[in-house]
Tab-separated table of C-alpha atoms in Angstrom:
chain	number	residue	atom	x	y	z
A	1	UNK	CA	0.000	0.000	0.000
A	2	UNK	CA	2.783	2.407	0.937
A	3	UNK	CA	4.710	1.509	-2.225
A	4	UNK	CA	1.634	2.148	-4.343
A	5	UNK	CA	1.051	5.506	-2.680
A	6	UNK	CA	4.660	6.494	-3.253
A	7	UNK	CA	4.447	5.535	-6.916
A	8	UNK	CA	1.225	7.517	-7.302
A	9	UNK	CA	2.788	10.529	-5.605
A	10	UNK	CA	5.867	10.294	-7.816
A	11	UNK	CA	3.700	10.071	-10.919
A	12	UNK	CA	1.718	13.110	-9.783
A	13	UNK	CA	4.971	14.980	-9.192
A	14	UNK	CA	6.105	14.172	-12.732
A	15	UNK	CA	2.802	15.410	-14.118
A	16	UNK	CA	3.156	18.601	-12.081
A	17	UNK	CA	6.709	19.165	-13.322
A	18	UNK	CA	5.598	18.505	-16.905
A	19	UNK	CA	2.768	20.985	-16.476
A	20	UNK	CA	5.090	23.623	-15.039
A	21	UNK	CA	7.612	22.998	-17.804
A	22	UNK	CA	5.010	23.343	-20.521
A	23	UNK	CA	3.565	26.483	-18.921
A	24	UNK	CA	7.046	27.988	-18.754
A	25	UNK	CA	7.689	27.060	-22.384
A	26	UNK	CA	4.468	28.678	-23.497
A	27	UNK	CA	4.905	31.801	-21.367
A	28	UNK	CA	8.595	32.348	-21.992
A	29	UNK	CA	9.129	31.163	-25.554
A	30	UNK	CA	5.835	30.732	-27.364
A	31	UNK	CA	3.808	33.692	-26.110
A	32	UNK	CA	4.754	35.976	-28.999
A	33	UNK	CA	3.875	33.273	-31.532
A	34	UNK	CA	0.445	32.733	-29.984
A	35	UNK	CA	-0.101	36.499	-29.747
A	36	UNK	CA	0.341	36.854	-33.498
A	37	UNK	CA	-1.636	33.798	-34.570
A	38	UNK	CA	-4.506	34.586	-36.902
A	39	UNK	CA	-7.808	34.233	-35.178
A	40	UNK	CA	-6.433	35.171	-31.760
A	41	UNK	CA	-8.419	38.282	-30.811
A	42	UNK	CA	-7.019	38.460	-27.306
A	43	UNK	CA	-4.192	40.933	-28.131
A	44	UNK	CA	-6.639	43.256	-29.879
A	45	UNK	CA	-9.094	43.025	-26.980
A	46	UNK	CA	-6.336	43.804	-24.483
A	47	UNK	CA	-4.962	46.609	-26.671
A	48	UNK	CA	-8.284	48.442	-26.797
A	49	UNK	CA	-9.347	47.800	-23.196
A	50	UNK	CA	-7.742	51.068	-22.129
A	51	UNK	CA	-7.343	54.472	-23.796
A	52	UNK	CA	-4.420	54.717	-26.179
A	53	UNK	CA	-1.767	57.392	-25.582
A	54	UNK	CA	-1.695	60.556	-27.658
A	55	UNK	CA	0.510	61.912	-30.419
A	56	UNK	CA	1.281	65.569	-29.702
A	57	UNK	CA	1.991	68.540	-31.958
A	58	UNK	CA	3.246	71.623	-30.121
A	59	UNK	CA	2.275	69.789	-26.887
A	60	UNK	CA	-1.382	69.519	-27.987
A	61	UNK	CA	-2.906	66.105	-28.765
A	62	UNK	CA	-3.924	65.448	-32.370
A	63	UNK	CA	-5.296	62.017	-31.479
A	64	UNK	CA	-7.924	60.761	-29.046
A	65	UNK	CA	-9.297	57.518	-27.611
A	66	UNK	CA	-13.076	57.858	-27.283
A	67	UNK	CA	-15.065	55.141	-25.523
A	68	UNK	CA	-17.022	53.310	-28.142
A	69	UNK	CA	-20.319	51.455	-27.988
A	70	UNK	CA	-19.581	49.611	-31.222
A	71	UNK	CA	-18.043	46.621	-29.535
A	72	UNK	CA	-18.072	45.299	-25.964
A	73	UNK	CA	-14.603	43.797	-26.396
A	74	UNK	CA	-12.906	46.760	-28.081
A	75	UNK	CA	-13.796	49.397	-25.535
A	76	UNK	CA	-11.800	52.334	-26.869
A	77	UNK	CA	-11.455	53.498	-30.454
A	78	UNK	CA	-9.117	56.016	-32.091
A	79	UNK	CA	-9.907	59.525	-33.305
A	80	UNK	CA	-7.826	62.152	-35.093
A	81	UNK	CA	-7.906	65.957	-35.099
A	82	UNK	CA	-7.226	67.362	-38.585
A	83	UNK	CA	-6.677	63.780	-39.747
A	84	UNK	CA	-5.724	64.490	-43.398
A	85	UNK	CA	-3.337	67.265	-42.335
A	86	UNK	CA	-1.370	65.048	-39.956
A	87	UNK	CA	-1.887	61.584	-41.496
A	88	UNK	CA	1.684	61.509	-42.952
A	89	UNK	CA	2.898	61.961	-39.376
A	90	UNK	CA	0.516	59.848	-37.313
A	91	UNK	CA	-0.358	57.045	-39.702
A	92	UNK	CA	-3.345	55.033	-38.456
A	93	UNK	CA	-4.245	52.746	-35.545
A	94	UNK	CA	-7.031	50.494	-36.741
A	95	UNK	CA	-8.862	47.805	-34.794
A	96	UNK	CA	-8.999	45.820	-38.059
A	97	UNK	CA	-5.900	46.760	-40.054
A	98	UNK	CA	-3.137	47.309	-37.499
A	99	UNK	CA	-0.928	50.382	-37.275
A	100	UNK	CA	1.370	52.487	-39.460
A	101	UNK	CA	3.959	55.299	-39.213
A	102	UNK	CA	4.229	56.780	-35.679
A	103	UNK	CA	1.202	54.800	-34.539
A	104	UNK	CA	3.196	51.726	-35.519
A	105	UNK	CA	6.805	52.430	-34.535
A	106	UNK	CA	5.816	53.911	-31.156
A	107	UNK	CA	3.019	51.422	-30.543
A	108	UNK	CA	4.502	50.077	-27.294
A	109	UNK	CA	4.456	53.555	-25.743
A	110	UNK	CA	0.989	54.408	-27.053
A	111	UNK	CA	-0.482	51.022	-26.077
A	112	UNK	CA	1.104	51.016	-22.612
A	113	UNK	CA	3.138	47.843	-23.203
A	114	UNK	CA	6.597	49.460	-23.059
A	115	UNK	CA	8.241	48.310	-19.777
A	116	UNK	CA	9.766	51.779	-19.322
A	117	UNK	CA	6.309	53.152	-18.598
A	118	UNK	CA	6.108	51.208	-15.324
A	119	UNK	CA	7.680	52.113	-11.989
A	120	UNK	CA	9.782	48.911	-12.115
A	121	UNK	CA	10.701	48.316	-15.784
A	122	UNK	CA	12.394	44.917	-15.236
A	123	UNK	CA	9.455	43.515	-13.274
A	124	UNK	CA	7.027	45.011	-15.789
A	125	UNK	CA	8.929	43.340	-18.646
A	126	UNK	CA	8.717	39.941	-16.930
A	127	UNK	CA	5.070	40.199	-15.903
A	128	UNK	CA	4.068	41.896	-19.187
A	129	UNK	CA	1.718	44.064	-17.199
A	130	UNK	CA	0.311	47.054	-19.065
A	131	UNK	CA	0.892	50.517	-17.682
A	132	UNK	CA	-1.117	53.639	-18.374
A	133	UNK	CA	-0.392	54.608	-21.978
A	134	UNK	CA	2.353	57.121	-22.724
A	135	UNK	CA	2.459	59.976	-25.240
A	136	UNK	CA	4.602	60.797	-28.273
A	137	UNK	CA	5.624	64.450	-28.675
A	138	UNK	CA	6.560	65.318	-32.263
A	139	UNK	CA	8.795	68.052	-33.678
A	140	UNK	CA	6.108	69.313	-36.081
A	141	UNK	CA	5.484	73.073	-36.218
A	142	UNK	CA	1.726	73.521	-36.850
A	143	UNK	CA	2.033	76.713	-38.913
A	144	UNK	CA	4.626	75.153	-41.233
A	145	UNK	CA	2.562	71.963	-41.572
A	146	UNK	CA	-0.567	73.936	-42.456
A	147	UNK	CA	1.297	76.131	-44.955
A	148	UNK	CA	2.737	73.081	-46.698
A	149	UNK	CA	-0.638	71.326	-46.810
A	150	UNK	CA	-2.475	74.392	-48.131
A	151	UNK	CA	0.213	75.035	-50.721
A	152	UNK	CA	0.102	71.540	-52.149
A	153	UNK	CA	-3.694	71.475	-52.078
A	154	UNK	CA	-3.797	74.721	-54.075
A	155	UNK	CA	-1.972	73.039	-56.978
A	156	UNK	CA	-4.536	70.243	-57.202
A	157	UNK	CA	-1.695	67.777	-57.785
A	158	UNK	CA	-0.050	64.999	-55.851
A	159	UNK	CA	3.139	65.890	-54.023
A	160	UNK	CA	5.063	66.191	-50.781
A	161	UNK	CA	6.819	68.738	-48.582
A	162	UNK	CA	9.474	68.255	-45.910
A	163	UNK	CA	10.852	71.074	-43.761
A	164	UNK	CA	13.806	70.624	-41.397
A	165	UNK	CA	15.631	72.635	-38.786
A	166	UNK	CA	19.101	72.530	-40.397
A	167	UNK	CA	20.941	72.885	-37.080
A	168	UNK	CA	19.197	70.008	-35.299
A	169	UNK	CA	17.552	67.811	-37.927
A	170	UNK	CA	14.109	68.256	-36.349
A	171	UNK	CA	11.334	67.739	-38.910
A	172	UNK	CA	9.127	70.845	-38.857
A	173	UNK	CA	6.677	69.853	-41.594
A	174	UNK	CA	5.876	66.520	-43.231
A	175	UNK	CA	3.075	66.609	-45.777
A	176	UNK	CA	1.925	64.248	-48.502
A	177	UNK	CA	-1.037	64.745	-50.823
A	178	UNK	CA	-3.560	63.460	-51.563
A	179	UNK	CA	-4.083	62.571	-47.934
A	180	UNK	CA	-6.791	60.712	-46.004
A	181	UNK	CA	-8.517	60.690	-42.641
A	182	UNK	CA	-7.035	57.849	-40.536
A	183	UNK	CA	-10.125	58.042	-38.295
A	184	UNK	CA	-12.150	56.566	-41.140
A	185	UNK	CA	-10.354	53.224	-40.807
A	186	UNK	CA	-9.889	53.228	-37.025
A	187	UNK	CA	-12.977	51.233	-36.020
A	188	UNK	CA	-14.185	47.682	-36.605
A	189	UNK	CA	-17.504	48.411	-38.277
A	190	UNK	CA	-18.696	48.223	-41.874
A	191	UNK	CA	-17.825	51.865	-42.400
A	192	UNK	CA	-14.183	51.220	-41.560
A	193	UNK	CA	-14.087	48.240	-43.928
A	194	UNK	CA	-15.610	50.291	-46.749
A	195	UNK	CA	-13.217	53.179	-46.136
A	196	UNK	CA	-10.238	50.839	-46.176
A	197	UNK	CA	-11.364	49.246	-49.425
A	198	UNK	CA	-11.812	52.662	-51.033
A	199	UNK	CA	-8.398	53.921	-49.898
A	200	UNK	CA	-6.637	50.695	-50.812
A	201	UNK	CA	-8.114	50.767	-54.310
A	202	UNK	CA	-7.566	54.480	-54.949
A	203	UNK	CA	-5.142	54.879	-57.904
A	204	UNK	CA	-3.780	58.086	-56.328
A	205	UNK	CA	-2.615	56.031	-53.295
A	206	UNK	CA	-3.568	58.499	-50.543
A	207	UNK	CA	-2.092	56.249	-47.835
A	208	UNK	CA	1.362	56.410	-49.459
A	209	UNK	CA	3.687	58.708	-47.530
A	210	UNK	CA	5.324	60.455	-50.476
A	211	UNK	CA	7.607	62.502	-48.226
A	212	UNK	CA	9.360	59.428	-46.789
A	213	UNK	CA	8.417	56.442	-48.918
A	214	UNK	CA	8.420	57.661	-52.540
A	215	UNK	CA	11.518	58.402	-54.592
A	216	UNK	CA	11.533	60.727	-57.593
A	217	UNK	CA	14.129	61.816	-60.138
A	218	UNK	CA	15.375	64.984	-58.375
A	219	UNK	CA	16.065	66.811	-61.626
A	220	UNK	CA	18.059	70.002	-61.431
A	221	UNK	CA	17.897	70.205	-57.628
A	222	UNK	CA	20.577	67.488	-57.737
A	223	UNK	CA	22.937	69.990	-59.417
A	224	UNK	CA	23.583	71.304	-55.902
A	225	UNK	CA	25.149	67.929	-55.059
A	226	UNK	CA	27.219	68.021	-58.269
A	227	UNK	CA	28.352	71.567	-57.494
A	228	UNK	CA	29.347	70.444	-53.988
A	229	UNK	CA	31.395	67.600	-55.449
A	230	UNK	CA	33.074	69.931	-57.952
A	231	UNK	CA	34.107	72.433	-55.270
A	232	UNK	CA	35.039	69.873	-52.618
A	233	UNK	CA	37.146	67.785	-55.025
A	234	UNK	CA	38.942	70.821	-56.439
A	235	UNK	CA	37.621	70.156	-59.955
A	236	UNK	CA	36.339	73.745	-59.843
A	237	UNK	CA	38.630	76.036	-57.865
A	238	UNK	CA	36.761	79.274	-58.543
A	239	UNK	CA	32.988	79.201	-59.130
A	240	UNK	CA	33.225	82.483	-61.031
A	241	UNK	CA	35.738	81.298	-63.620
A	242	UNK	CA	34.462	80.055	-67.003
A	243	UNK	CA	34.321	76.323	-67.555
A	244	UNK	CA	35.173	74.643	-70.852
A	245	UNK	CA	31.700	73.413	-71.712
A	246	UNK	CA	30.186	73.254	-75.183
A	247	UNK	CA	26.517	73.999	-75.784
A	248	UNK	CA	25.027	71.602	-76.683
A	249	UNK	CA	27.129	68.995	-74.892
A	250	UNK	CA	27.603	65.666	-76.735
A	251	UNK	CA	27.136	62.842	-74.255
A	252	UNK	CA	30.343	60.746	-74.256
A	253	UNK	CA	30.440	57.737	-76.585
A	254	UNK	CA	27.059	58.641	-78.093
A	255	UNK	CA	25.608	60.864	-80.813
A	256	UNK	CA	23.181	62.422	-78.337
A	257	UNK	CA	23.393	66.154	-77.790
A	258	UNK	CA	22.359	67.525	-74.404
A	259	UNK	CA	20.963	71.045	-74.527
A	260	UNK	CA	19.730	73.737	-72.144
A	261	UNK	CA	16.542	75.636	-71.510
A	262	UNK	CA	18.615	78.659	-70.443
A	263	UNK	CA	20.784	80.967	-72.547
A	264	UNK	CA	24.475	81.692	-72.031
A	265	UNK	CA	25.531	78.198	-70.896
A	266	UNK	CA	28.475	77.834	-73.283
A	267	UNK	CA	31.625	77.860	-71.074
A	268	UNK	CA	29.466	79.211	-68.237
A	269	UNK	CA	30.924	79.548	-64.749
A	270	UNK	CA	29.670	77.219	-62.019
A	271	UNK	CA	27.839	80.088	-60.316
A	272	UNK	CA	26.033	81.153	-63.485
A	273	UNK	CA	25.283	77.532	-64.370
A	274	UNK	CA	23.566	76.999	-61.018
A	275	UNK	CA	21.747	80.322	-61.189
A	276	UNK	CA	20.079	79.637	-64.543
A	277	UNK	CA	20.332	75.800	-64.327
A	278	UNK	CA	22.624	74.837	-67.238
A	279	UNK	CA	22.382	71.099	-67.908
A	280	UNK	CA	25.540	71.010	-69.995
A	281	UNK	CA	27.914	72.368	-67.349
A	282	UNK	CA	26.827	69.911	-64.654
A	283	UNK	CA	26.658	66.915	-66.990
A	284	UNK	CA	30.237	67.576	-68.135
A	285	UNK	CA	31.407	68.142	-64.561
A	286	UNK	CA	29.945	64.794	-63.570
A	287	UNK	CA	31.842	63.057	-66.376
A	288	UNK	CA	35.062	64.926	-65.555
A	289	UNK	CA	34.868	63.911	-61.862
A	290	UNK	CA	33.696	60.373	-62.543
A	291	UNK	CA	30.913	58.281	-61.103
A	292	UNK	CA	32.788	57.321	-57.939
A	293	UNK	CA	33.377	60.932	-56.869
A	294	UNK	CA	29.715	61.699	-57.524
A	295	UNK	CA	28.650	58.639	-55.549
A	296	UNK	CA	30.777	59.572	-52.541
A	297	UNK	CA	29.343	63.090	-52.531
A	298	UNK	CA	25.768	61.850	-52.787
A	299	UNK	CA	26.396	59.330	-49.998
A	300	UNK	CA	27.815	62.099	-47.799
A	301	UNK	CA	24.458	63.883	-48.057
A	302	UNK	CA	22.592	60.696	-47.071
A	303	UNK	CA	21.955	58.855	-50.338
A	304	UNK	CA	22.191	55.043	-50.374
A	305	UNK	CA	21.464	54.710	-46.649
A	306	UNK	CA	19.104	51.746	-46.108
A	307	UNK	CA	19.040	52.254	-42.324
A	308	UNK	CA	17.696	55.792	-42.111
A	309	UNK	CA	14.843	56.060	-39.584
A	310	UNK	CA	13.068	59.172	-38.296
A	311	UNK	CA	12.036	56.811	-36.442
A	312	UNK	CA	9.698	55.742	-39.263
A	313	UNK	CA	11.679	53.851	-41.900
A	314	UNK	CA	12.659	55.937	-44.931
A	315	UNK	CA	12.998	54.531	-48.439
A	316	UNK	CA	16.660	54.913	-49.490
A	317	UNK	CA	17.521	57.539	-52.073
A	318	UNK	CA	19.961	56.237	-54.645
A	319	UNK	CA	22.732	57.316	-56.973
A	320	UNK	CA	23.281	54.706	-59.739
A	321	UNK	CA	25.766	52.004	-58.734
A	322	UNK	CA	27.850	51.599	-61.897
A	323	UNK	CA	26.821	54.151	-64.505
A	324	UNK	CA	28.838	54.453	-67.690
A	325	UNK	CA	30.023	57.876	-68.839
A	326	UNK	CA	26.839	59.055	-70.582
A	327	UNK	CA	24.786	57.690	-67.697
A	328	UNK	CA	27.059	59.553	-65.272
A	329	UNK	CA	26.398	62.752	-67.211
A	330	UNK	CA	22.634	62.312	-66.898
A	331	UNK	CA	22.847	61.130	-63.281
A	332	UNK	CA	24.752	64.319	-62.402
A	333	UNK	CA	21.775	66.447	-63.455
A	334	UNK	CA	19.329	64.308	-61.473
A	335	UNK	CA	18.142	62.127	-64.331
A	336	UNK	CA	18.794	58.517	-65.477
A	337	UNK	CA	18.478	56.325	-62.330
A	338	UNK	CA	19.151	58.985	-59.681
A	339	UNK	CA	16.206	58.883	-57.265
A	340	UNK	CA	15.524	60.857	-54.087
A	341	UNK	CA	12.824	61.225	-51.474
A	342	UNK	CA	11.656	64.741	-50.583
A	343	UNK	CA	13.244	64.154	-47.146
A	344	UNK	CA	16.595	63.453	-48.806
A	345	UNK	CA	16.550	66.661	-50.839
A	346	UNK	CA	15.587	68.625	-47.720
A	347	UNK	CA	18.665	67.070	-46.083
A	348	UNK	CA	20.807	68.340	-48.976
A	349	UNK	CA	19.535	71.898	-48.523
A	350	UNK	CA	19.864	71.621	-44.734
A	351	UNK	CA	23.428	70.319	-44.937
A	352	UNK	CA	24.549	73.230	-47.081
A	353	UNK	CA	22.730	75.742	-44.876
A	354	UNK	CA	24.370	74.209	-41.788
A	355	UNK	CA	27.899	74.861	-43.102
A	356	UNK	CA	28.257	71.377	-44.550
A	357	UNK	CA	27.125	69.247	-41.608
A	358	UNK	CA	24.063	67.064	-42.227
A	359	UNK	CA	22.091	66.402	-39.045
A	360	UNK	CA	20.184	63.161	-38.549
A	361	UNK	CA	16.491	63.955	-39.175
A	362	UNK	CA	14.003	63.089	-36.453
A	363	UNK	CA	10.270	63.375	-35.965
A	364	UNK	CA	9.873	62.533	-32.254
A	365	UNK	CA	10.998	65.110	-29.716
A	366	UNK	CA	10.356	62.905	-26.663
A	367	UNK	CA	8.375	59.982	-25.312
A	368	UNK	CA	6.527	60.554	-22.051
A	369	UNK	CA	4.631	58.610	-19.406
A	370	UNK	CA	0.999	59.303	-18.655
A	371	UNK	CA	2.002	61.854	-16.001
A	372	UNK	CA	4.186	63.760	-18.470
A	373	UNK	CA	7.547	62.573	-17.159
A	374	UNK	CA	10.066	61.799	-19.888
A	375	UNK	CA	10.796	58.222	-20.917
A	376	UNK	CA	13.275	59.198	-23.598
A	377	UNK	CA	14.212	62.452	-25.287
A	378	UNK	CA	15.841	62.798	-28.685
A	379	UNK	CA	19.289	64.347	-28.828
A	380	UNK	CA	20.474	65.895	-32.050
A	381	UNK	CA	23.074	63.830	-33.882
A	382	UNK	CA	25.366	64.548	-36.781
A	383	UNK	CA	24.761	62.205	-39.703
A	384	UNK	CA	27.765	63.232	-41.815
A	385	UNK	CA	29.954	66.094	-42.894
A	386	UNK	CA	28.968	66.452	-46.527
A	387	UNK	CA	31.424	69.223	-47.467
A	388	UNK	CA	33.918	71.447	-45.616
A	389	UNK	CA	32.438	74.635	-44.164
A	390	UNK	CA	34.146	76.985	-46.686
A	391	UNK	CA	32.681	74.973	-49.561
A	392	UNK	CA	29.238	75.044	-47.941
A	393	UNK	CA	29.404	78.831	-47.576
A	394	UNK	CA	30.283	79.210	-51.264
A	395	UNK	CA	27.300	77.032	-52.115
A	396	UNK	CA	25.087	79.119	-49.828
A	397	UNK	CA	25.965	82.269	-51.761
A	398	UNK	CA	25.389	80.495	-55.075
A	399	UNK	CA	21.977	79.248	-53.934
A	400	UNK	CA	21.116	82.775	-52.792
A	401	UNK	CA	21.929	83.981	-56.320
A	402	UNK	CA	19.392	81.478	-57.663
A	403	UNK	CA	16.695	83.254	-55.626
A	404	UNK	CA	17.821	86.862	-56.106
A	405	UNK	CA	18.693	86.772	-59.828
A	406	UNK	CA	17.938	83.278	-61.130
A	407	UNK	CA	15.145	80.761	-61.529
A	408	UNK	CA	14.039	80.769	-57.867
A	409	UNK	CA	12.685	84.317	-57.610
A	410	UNK	CA	9.262	83.116	-56.433
A	411	UNK	CA	10.825	82.059	-53.122
A	412	UNK	CA	12.140	85.519	-52.250
A	413	UNK	CA	11.108	86.713	-48.759
A	414	UNK	CA	11.459	90.377	-47.845
A	415	UNK	CA	13.876	90.886	-44.977
A	416	UNK	CA	15.163	87.287	-44.996
A	417	UNK	CA	18.117	85.490	-46.577
A	418	UNK	CA	16.901	82.723	-48.865
A	419	UNK	CA	18.920	80.268	-50.938
A	420	UNK	CA	17.284	77.789	-53.289
A	421	UNK	CA	17.403	75.639	-56.395
A	422	UNK	CA	14.674	74.828	-58.865
A	423	UNK	CA	14.212	71.499	-60.564
A	424	UNK	CA	12.056	70.120	-63.365
A	425	UNK	CA	12.485	66.369	-63.542
A	426	UNK	CA	11.688	64.541	-66.765
A	427	UNK	CA	10.307	61.022	-66.482
A	428	UNK	CA	8.196	58.453	-68.233
A	429	UNK	CA	8.779	56.777	-71.586
A	430	UNK	CA	11.013	59.017	-73.703
A	431	UNK	CA	10.578	61.650	-70.975
A	432	UNK	CA	7.151	62.502	-72.390
A	433	UNK	CA	5.240	62.440	-69.104
A	434	UNK	CA	4.407	65.747	-67.478
A	435	UNK	CA	7.539	66.510	-65.420
A	436	UNK	CA	7.833	66.779	-61.667
A	437	UNK	CA	8.359	70.244	-60.230
A	438	UNK	CA	10.984	70.532	-57.477
A	439	UNK	CA	12.289	73.255	-55.248
A	440	UNK	CA	14.771	73.015	-52.390
A	441	UNK	CA	15.677	75.977	-50.216
A	442	UNK	CA	16.817	77.290	-46.870
A	443	UNK	CA	16.107	80.547	-45.056
A	444	UNK	CA	17.449	82.576	-42.147
A	445	UNK	CA	16.400	85.953	-40.727
A	446	UNK	CA	19.717	87.755	-41.300
A	447	UNK	CA	23.130	87.131	-42.934
A	448	UNK	CA	24.847	86.295	-39.643
A	449	UNK	CA	22.031	84.236	-38.119
A	450	UNK	CA	21.873	80.461	-38.023
A	451	UNK	CA	19.616	78.914	-40.678
A	452	UNK	CA	16.039	78.566	-39.464
A	453	UNK	CA	14.607	76.125	-41.959
A	454	UNK	CA	15.427	73.987	-44.982
A	455	UNK	CA	12.649	72.718	-47.192
A	456	UNK	CA	12.052	70.438	-50.165
A	457	UNK	CA	8.908	70.506	-52.290
A	458	UNK	CA	7.914	68.164	-55.094
A	459	UNK	CA	4.721	68.509	-57.131
A	460	UNK	CA	3.797	65.561	-59.296
A	461	UNK	CA	2.176	65.752	-62.678
A	462	UNK	CA	-1.550	66.118	-62.940
A	463	UNK	CA	-4.054	68.393	-64.567
A	464	UNK	CA	-1.713	71.363	-64.814
A	465	UNK	CA	-0.492	72.684	-68.132
A	466	UNK	CA	2.914	71.233	-69.019
A	467	UNK	CA	4.340	74.726	-69.454
A	468	UNK	CA	3.433	75.550	-65.868
A	469	UNK	CA	5.167	72.507	-64.373
A	470	UNK	CA	8.375	74.107	-63.263
A	471	UNK	CA	10.066	74.150	-59.913
A	472	UNK	CA	10.086	77.919	-59.861
A	473	UNK	CA	6.442	78.270	-60.845
A	474	UNK	CA	4.730	75.538	-58.829
A	475	UNK	CA	7.035	74.432	-56.023
A	476	UNK	CA	8.881	77.615	-55.041
A	477	UNK	CA	5.753	79.475	-53.793
A	478	UNK	CA	4.952	76.516	-51.526
A	479	UNK	CA	8.483	76.535	-50.132
A	480	UNK	CA	8.197	80.276	-49.571
A	481	UNK	CA	4.981	79.846	-47.578
A	482	UNK	CA	6.560	77.168	-45.386
A	483	UNK	CA	9.720	79.206	-44.802
A	484	UNK	CA	7.692	82.319	-43.994
A	485	UNK	CA	5.661	80.378	-41.425
A	486	UNK	CA	8.840	79.059	-39.855
A	487	UNK	CA	10.616	82.416	-39.762
A	488	UNK	CA	7.560	83.937	-38.045
A	489	UNK	CA	7.528	81.554	-35.094
């Protein structure tokens, strides 16, 4: 009898140990797998059992978490103030379709699952206990954001605007049009499903963040990068001396002649070539320097960086990997396979304005707990030194000439120092599509002041007359409005 009891007890002990082992395995190693299994609604139910944290602009919330009667399980929904205006910043938090942009990358803070939100982070991480949701404070300047949004909307075309503080890298405006209201897809009802289907099937792709996730041929705005390479490499010692450039310029090893829209480009100086945007001078400079020099200069401004985060992931801008000589000529004027996001071209303008130092762009100023105490702040970081300071200052003066006497006159601001560069990027089969209009610029209140803002604007083709699609005509006024709003703060 005693032996039988002992055997039964031992067997029970083994069962208990097996149970504990399996529970530990599930809790410690398999929990994440079960959390993400299709059909498991528990994570969604837990996520929306408490109000979600807010995304802040100028310390004011642009999101909300109203209690909803739509579903007993999903107690709190998501709402957005000025949803289309800030959608390229916030993204969406949907009970059906997940999260995107800041709602996605800062989800742990907003959902209250980040261990740093608790009083004892290590214990919170082990117990996986949810804290009160935290908030995400952005760097966006409302006046600049509104000016960029209104400017793009006035064109009636698709496009994007990015404005940066050149000295810190803080993103002051981030706009993409057409936009959408993320509140329309936040719920779990039929209306949310219909809205998602409409947005997903829209050929204009309103949920695409064109400022961060779309690359365009940068056109003549890329000539600023080529000019930087020419000055930094010593290929051009004096920007006011004539170059030896024919007009038209025969692309090497081809019978193709590259011409200009502007007059006076034959043997033009680098300064004049940038002011009136001579294709021939910059194409020849690119060939003279070679593809590798051009690549290094582009990389120094941030091109070809697959790891750039703001903290939202950014699609890499690219300079062609192994272009031949005629391709190098076209790449050096922002054509062929050179592609750039609006953020990247804003970084180019910001780097020049900041005496050659490119700051790492960022969109989140700080993460906070529910009581407002800081979880993590963002410190400014240098991304790269693109060009030496003397070279950057020469480029600043050349870009100012573009605005005062060249193609960028529509960006002139009374009482402020403005430097810029226009761009009209050809694309499509045989370059017959309506071109993209570009403008990059920087501004500061006085000659000796630090730069206040750098901005990049791109306006896609659309219903506008082809003759009106120019960087100076369409994009420069938008940049001016954004810079004016920033200088007035």
